[in-house]
PDB file of C-alpha atoms in Angstrom:
ATOM      1  CA  MET U   1     -19.024  67.881  36.623  1.00 87.00           C
ATOM      2  CA  ALA U   2     -18.717  66.890  33.356  1.00 92.00           C
ATOM      3  CA  PRO U   3     -21.237  63.823  33.526  1.00 95.00           C
ATOM      4  CA  LEU U   4     -23.848  66.357  35.083  1.00 96.00           C
ATOM      5  CA  LEU U   5     -23.473  68.599  31.782  1.00 96.00           C
ATOM      6  CA  PHE U   6     -23.752  65.384  29.297  1.00 97.00           C
ATOM      7  CA  LEU U   7     -26.697  64.593  31.361  1.00 97.00           C
ATOM      8  CA  LEU U   8     -28.290  68.213  30.963  1.00 97.00           C
ATOM      9  CA  ILE U   9     -27.542  69.259  27.870  1.00 97.00           C
ATOM     10  CA  THR U  10     -28.282  65.829  26.117  1.00 96.00           C
ATOM     11  CA  THR U  11     -31.681  65.799  28.059  1.00 96.00           C
ATOM     12  CA  LEU U  12     -32.672  69.522  27.101  1.00 95.00           C
ATOM     13  CA  ALA U  13     -31.357  69.169  23.323  1.00 94.00           C
ATOM     14  CA  VAL U  14     -33.596  66.196  22.802  1.00 93.00           C
ATOM     15  CA  ASN U  15     -36.566  67.717  24.392  1.00 92.00           C
ATOM     16  CA  ALA U  16     -35.994  70.771  22.445  1.00 91.00           C
ATOM     17  CA  VAL U  17     -35.920  68.784  18.981  1.00 92.00           C
ATOM     18  CA  GLY U  18     -39.428  66.965  20.496  1.00 88.00           C
ATOM     19  CA  ARG U  19     -40.859  70.025  20.763  1.00 87.00           C
ATOM     20  CA  PHE U  20     -40.023  72.250  17.854  1.00 87.00           C
ATOM     21  CA  ASN U  21     -40.179  69.045  15.314  1.00 86.00           C
ATOM     22  CA  SER U  22     -43.609  67.232  14.632  1.00 84.00           C
ATOM     23  CA  ALA U  23     -41.976  64.055  13.147  1.00 82.00           C
ATOM     24  CA  ALA U  24     -39.536  63.776  16.297  1.00 80.00           C
ATOM     25  CA  ALA U  25     -42.613  64.623  18.798  1.00 78.00           C
ATOM     26  CA  GLU U  26     -44.326  61.465  17.099  1.00 80.00           C
ATOM     27  CA  HIS U  27     -41.321  59.473  18.426  1.00 75.00           C
ATOM     28  CA  GLY U  28     -41.934  60.917  22.195  1.00 76.00           C
ATOM     29  CA  LEU U  29     -38.841  62.930  21.876  1.00 80.00           C
ATOM     30  CA  GLY U  30     -40.512  65.950  23.324  1.00 81.00           C
ATOM     31  CA  THR U  31     -41.207  64.062  26.902  1.00 88.00           C
ATOM     32  CA  TRP U  32     -39.190  64.766  29.315  1.00 90.00           C
ATOM     33  CA  PRO U  33     -38.669  60.739  30.458  1.00 91.00           C
ATOM     34  CA  VAL U  34     -37.887  60.185  26.861  1.00 93.00           C
ATOM     35  CA  ALA U  35     -35.280  63.088  26.823  1.00 94.00           C
ATOM     36  CA  ILE U  36     -33.950  62.458  30.183  1.00 96.00           C
ATOM     37  CA  ARG U  37     -33.517  58.680  28.838  1.00 96.00           C
ATOM     38  CA  PHE U  38     -31.188  60.085  25.791  1.00 96.00           C
ATOM     39  CA  GLY U  39     -29.458  62.040  28.298  1.00 97.00           C
ATOM     40  CA  LEU U  40     -28.547  59.265  30.826  1.00 98.00           C
ATOM     41  CA  ALA U  41     -27.752  57.390  27.658  1.00 98.00           C
ATOM     42  CA  VAL U  42     -25.426  59.905  26.540  1.00 98.00           C
ATOM     43  CA  MET U  43     -24.220  60.316  30.080  1.00 98.00           C
ATOM     44  CA  PHE U  44     -23.382  57.047  31.280  1.00 98.00           C
ATOM     45  CA  ILE U  45     -21.412  55.969  27.487  1.00 98.00           C
ATOM     46  CA  VAL U  46     -19.481  58.972  28.224  1.00 97.00           C
ATOM     47  CA  THR U  47     -18.336  57.967  31.805  1.00 96.00           C
ATOM     48  CA  GLY U  48     -18.369  54.133  30.971  1.00 97.00           C
ATOM     49  CA  ILE U  49     -15.733  55.021  28.204  1.00 98.00           C
ATOM     50  CA  SER U  50     -13.741  57.087  31.185  1.00 96.00           C
ATOM     51  CA  HIS U  51     -13.423  53.917  32.508  1.00 97.00           C
ATOM     52  CA  PHE U  52     -10.974  52.651  29.878  1.00 97.00           C
ATOM     53  CA  VAL U  53      -9.105  55.802  28.570  1.00 96.00           C
ATOM     54  CA  GLY U  54      -8.429  59.392  30.250  1.00 92.00           C
ATOM     55  CA  MET U  55      -9.375  58.745  34.068  1.00 93.00           C
ATOM     56  CA  ARG U  56      -8.944  54.893  34.332  1.00 96.00           C
ATOM     57  CA  GLU U  57      -6.122  55.459  37.072  1.00 95.00           C
ATOM     58  CA  ALA U  58      -8.017  58.496  38.767  1.00 91.00           C
ATOM     59  CA  LEU U  59     -11.195  55.916  39.210  1.00 93.00           C
ATOM     60  CA  ILE U  60      -8.946  53.118  39.857  1.00 94.00           C
ATOM     61  CA  ASP U  61      -7.913  55.491  43.154  1.00 90.00           C
ATOM     62  CA  MET U  62     -11.269  56.125  44.101  1.00 89.00           C
ATOM     63  CA  VAL U  63     -12.094  52.614  44.898  1.00 92.00           C
ATOM     64  CA  PRO U  64     -12.066  52.329  48.780  1.00 92.00           C
ATOM     65  CA  PRO U  65      -9.128  49.839  50.200  1.00 91.00           C
ATOM     66  CA  TRP U  66     -11.354  47.532  51.424  1.00 92.00           C
ATOM     67  CA  LEU U  67     -12.512  46.278  48.201  1.00 91.00           C
ATOM     68  CA  PRO U  68     -10.672  43.797  46.529  1.00 92.00           C
ATOM     69  CA  ALA U  69      -9.050  44.088  43.152  1.00 95.00           C
ATOM     70  CA  ALA U  70      -9.711  47.814  42.500  1.00 94.00           C
ATOM     71  CA  ALA U  71      -8.705  48.032  38.499  1.00 97.00           C
ATOM     72  CA  ALA U  72     -10.878  44.542  38.028  1.00 97.00           C
ATOM     73  CA  LEU U  73     -14.077  46.843  39.346  1.00 96.00           C
ATOM     74  CA  VAL U  74     -13.510  49.439  37.610  1.00 96.00           C
ATOM     75  CA  THR U  75     -13.289  47.664  33.943  1.00 97.00           C
ATOM     76  CA  VAL U  76     -16.879  45.646  35.357  1.00 97.00           C
ATOM     77  CA  THR U  77     -18.152  49.186  36.050  1.00 96.00           C
ATOM     78  CA  GLY U  78     -17.410  50.325  33.305  1.00 97.00           C
ATOM     79  CA  VAL U  79     -18.765  47.553  30.986  1.00 98.00           C
ATOM     80  CA  LEU U  80     -21.850  47.868  32.755  1.00 98.00           C
ATOM     81  CA  GLU U  81     -22.247  51.763  32.310  1.00 98.00           C
ATOM     82  CA  LEU U  82     -21.584  50.760  28.605  1.00 98.00           C
ATOM     83  CA  PHE U  83     -24.211  48.170  28.544  1.00 98.00           C
ATOM     84  CA  GLY U  84     -26.571  49.934  30.210  1.00 98.00           C
ATOM     85  CA  ALA U  85     -26.460  53.058  28.235  1.00 98.00           C
ATOM     86  CA  ILE U  86     -27.288  51.029  25.533  1.00 98.00           C
ATOM     87  CA  GLY U  87     -30.025  49.276  27.341  1.00 97.00           C
ATOM     88  CA  LEU U  88     -31.779  52.190  28.095  1.00 97.00           C
ATOM     89  CA  LEU U  89     -32.019  52.820  24.462  1.00 95.00           C
ATOM     90  CA  LEU U  90     -33.509  49.643  23.589  1.00 95.00           C
ATOM     91  CA  ARG U  91     -37.251  49.310  24.347  1.00 91.00           C
ATOM     92  CA  PRO U  92     -37.162  45.645  25.832  1.00 93.00           C
ATOM     93  CA  THR U  93     -34.537  46.297  27.956  1.00 95.00           C
ATOM     94  CA  ARG U  94     -35.494  49.969  29.216  1.00 95.00           C
ATOM     95  CA  PRO U  95     -36.619  48.995  32.866  1.00 95.00           C
ATOM     96  CA  TRP U  96     -33.744  46.609  33.267  1.00 96.00           C
ATOM     97  CA  ALA U  97     -31.145  48.750  32.117  1.00 97.00           C
ATOM     98  CA  ALA U  98     -32.492  51.882  34.501  1.00 96.00           C
ATOM     99  CA  GLY U  99     -32.659  49.670  37.738  1.00 96.00           C
ATOM    100  CA  GLY U 100     -29.483  48.332  36.974  1.00 97.00           C
ATOM    101  CA  LEU U 101     -28.231  51.836  36.309  1.00 97.00           C
ATOM    102  CA  GLY U 102     -29.556  53.349  39.797  1.00 97.00           C
ATOM    103  CA  LEU U 103     -28.441  50.263  41.440  1.00 97.00           C
ATOM    104  CA  MET U 104     -25.088  50.939  40.380  1.00 96.00           C
ATOM    105  CA  LEU U 105     -25.149  54.378  41.362  1.00 96.00           C
ATOM    106  CA  ILE U 106     -26.427  53.376  44.862  1.00 96.00           C
ATOM    107  CA  LEU U 107     -23.244  50.752  45.234  1.00 93.00           C
ATOM    108  CA  MET U 108     -20.792  53.396  43.624  1.00 91.00           C
ATOM    109  CA  PHE U 109     -21.353  56.168  45.791  1.00 92.00           C
ATOM    110  CA  PRO U 110     -18.859  54.575  48.410  1.00 89.00           C
ATOM    111  CA  ALA U 111     -16.257  55.339  46.090  1.00 88.00           C
ATOM    112  CA  ASN U 112     -17.155  59.005  46.049  1.00 87.00           C
ATOM    113  CA  VAL U 113     -17.391  59.371  49.794  1.00 89.00           C
ATOM    114  CA  HIS U 114     -13.633  57.898  49.915  1.00 88.00           C
ATOM    115  CA  LEU U 115     -12.660  60.572  47.197  1.00 87.00           C
ATOM    116  CA  ALA U 116     -14.201  63.671  49.334  1.00 87.00           C
ATOM    117  CA  LEU U 117     -12.885  62.522  52.807  1.00 88.00           C
ATOM    118  CA  THR U 118      -9.130  61.048  51.320  1.00 88.00           C
ATOM    119  CA  GLY U 119      -8.661  63.033  48.457  1.00 83.00           C
ATOM    120  CA  GLU U 120      -6.037  66.015  48.532  1.00 85.00           C
ATOM    121  CA  ASN U 121      -6.863  69.519  46.823  1.00 85.00           C
ATOM    122  CA  LEU U 122      -9.692  68.340  45.241  1.00 87.00           C
ATOM    123  CA  PRO U 123     -11.581  70.876  42.858  1.00 89.00           C
ATOM    124  CA  TRP U 124     -14.767  72.032  44.628  1.00 88.00           C
ATOM    125  CA  ASP U 125     -17.201  69.582  42.520  1.00 86.00           C
ATOM    126  CA  ASP U 126     -15.313  66.584  44.166  1.00 84.00           C
ATOM    127  CA  GLN U 127     -15.774  67.692  47.444  1.00 89.00           C
ATOM    128  CA  LEU U 128     -18.703  65.225  49.639  1.00 90.00           C
ATOM    129  CA  VAL U 129     -21.819  67.751  49.317  1.00 92.00           C
ATOM    130  CA  PRO U 130     -21.490  68.411  45.735  1.00 92.00           C
ATOM    131  CA  ARG U 131     -20.485  64.891  44.861  1.00 91.00           C
ATOM    132  CA  THR U 132     -23.965  63.543  46.802  1.00 93.00           C
ATOM    133  CA  ALA U 133     -26.139  66.321  45.208  1.00 94.00           C
ATOM    134  CA  MET U 134     -24.797  65.051  41.673  1.00 94.00           C
ATOM    135  CA  GLN U 135     -25.615  61.534  42.354  1.00 95.00           C
ATOM    136  CA  ALA U 136     -28.635  62.520  43.561  1.00 96.00           C
ATOM    137  CA  VAL U 137     -29.625  64.171  40.293  1.00 97.00           C
ATOM    138  CA  PHE U 138     -28.454  61.171  38.643  1.00 97.00           C
ATOM    139  CA  LEU U 139     -30.412  58.865  40.541  1.00 97.00           C
ATOM    140  CA  ALA U 140     -33.397  60.839  39.928  1.00 97.00           C
ATOM    141  CA  ALA U 141     -33.163  61.098  36.614  1.00 97.00           C
ATOM    142  CA  VAL U 142     -32.877  57.137  36.521  1.00 97.00           C
ATOM    143  CA  LEU U 143     -36.267  56.934  38.562  1.00 96.00           C
ATOM    144  CA  ALA U 144     -37.845  59.508  36.204  1.00 95.00           C
ATOM    145  CA  VAL U 145     -36.899  57.089  33.655  1.00 95.00           C
ATOM    146  CA  LEU U 146     -37.255  53.575  35.453  1.00 95.00           C
ATOM    147  CA  ILE U 147     -41.232  54.950  36.677  1.00 93.00           C
ATOM    148  CA  PRO U 148     -42.744  55.438  33.398  1.00 91.00           C
ATOM    149  CA  GLU U 149     -41.859  52.318  32.161  1.00 89.00           C
ATOM    150  CA  ILE U 150     -43.054  50.412  34.751  1.00 89.00           C
ATOM    151  CA  TRP U 151     -46.167  52.243  34.850  1.00 88.00           C
ATOM    152  CA  ALA U 152     -46.408  51.831  31.162  1.00 84.00           C
ATOM    153  CA  ARG U 153     -45.908  47.968  30.985  1.00 80.00           C
ATOM    154  CA  ARG U 154     -48.216  47.802  34.052  1.00 80.00           C
ATOM    155  CA  GLY U 155     -51.069  49.158  31.999  1.00 75.00           C
ATOM    156  CA  ALA U 156     -49.987  47.310  28.952  1.00 69.00           C
ATOM    157  CA  GLN U 157     -50.506  44.182  31.326  1.00 70.00           C
ATOM    158  CA  ARG U 158     -54.086  45.103  32.678  1.00 69.00           C
ATOM    159  CA  GLN U 159     -55.052  46.419  28.921  1.00 64.00           C
ATOM    160  CA  TYR U 160     -54.164  42.652  27.750  1.00 60.00           C
ATOM    161  CA  ALA U 161     -55.688  40.532  30.624  1.00 58.00           C
ATOM    162  CA  PRO U 162     -58.073  37.950  30.241  1.00 62.00           C
ATOM    163  CA  GLY U 163     -61.342  39.175  29.081  1.00 58.00           C
ATOM    164  CA  ALA U 164     -60.071  42.983  27.717  1.00 53.00           C
ATOM    165  CA  THR U 165     -61.271  44.429  24.793  1.00 54.00           C
ATOM    166  CA  SER U 166     -58.218  45.788  23.190  1.00 51.00           C
ATOM    167  CA  LYS U 167     -54.813  44.555  23.052  1.00 52.00           C
ATOM    168  CA  PRO U 168     -51.869  46.279  24.555  1.00 50.00           C
ATOM    169  CA  SER U 169     -50.130  49.200  23.266  1.00 45.00           C
ATOM    170  CA  ALA U 170     -46.915  49.566  21.537  1.00 45.00           C
ATOM    171  CA  LEU U 171     -44.294  50.822  24.086  1.00 45.00           C
TER     172      LEU U 171
END
């Protein structure tokens, strides 16, 4: 539940700052894709850190037994989450980071299912339906960042195509 709260609170805060501060709005902070991008970055920084501090053992236990080297997988996914979070904030890497984080959410979903099906005395938000719903929200947020990035880059490529009369816009 905490990752969802980090995503929602950061997204709403960034959007509000952009809507009520004209200087911030000039940098796009009042738009939903930008606000969601910041929300995802904060969420993945927090979850990435949790792969090393605080929840490491619980995350290792979540790894399905049919996957090898659970501790190494938790380390690798933590590093990828941290790099992905940073990548969301850098213009050249935004679409790659969003795409990679989306793929990672899909690939890590079996760990969520494993926990929900084998865990004992789980809190309500670790049950299968709530965890699946949260994963769907996270994936939708990634798509809300990825799709506008792809559209903007395709538009810039078309605008800068041979014979075009203007230069590409800043992304």
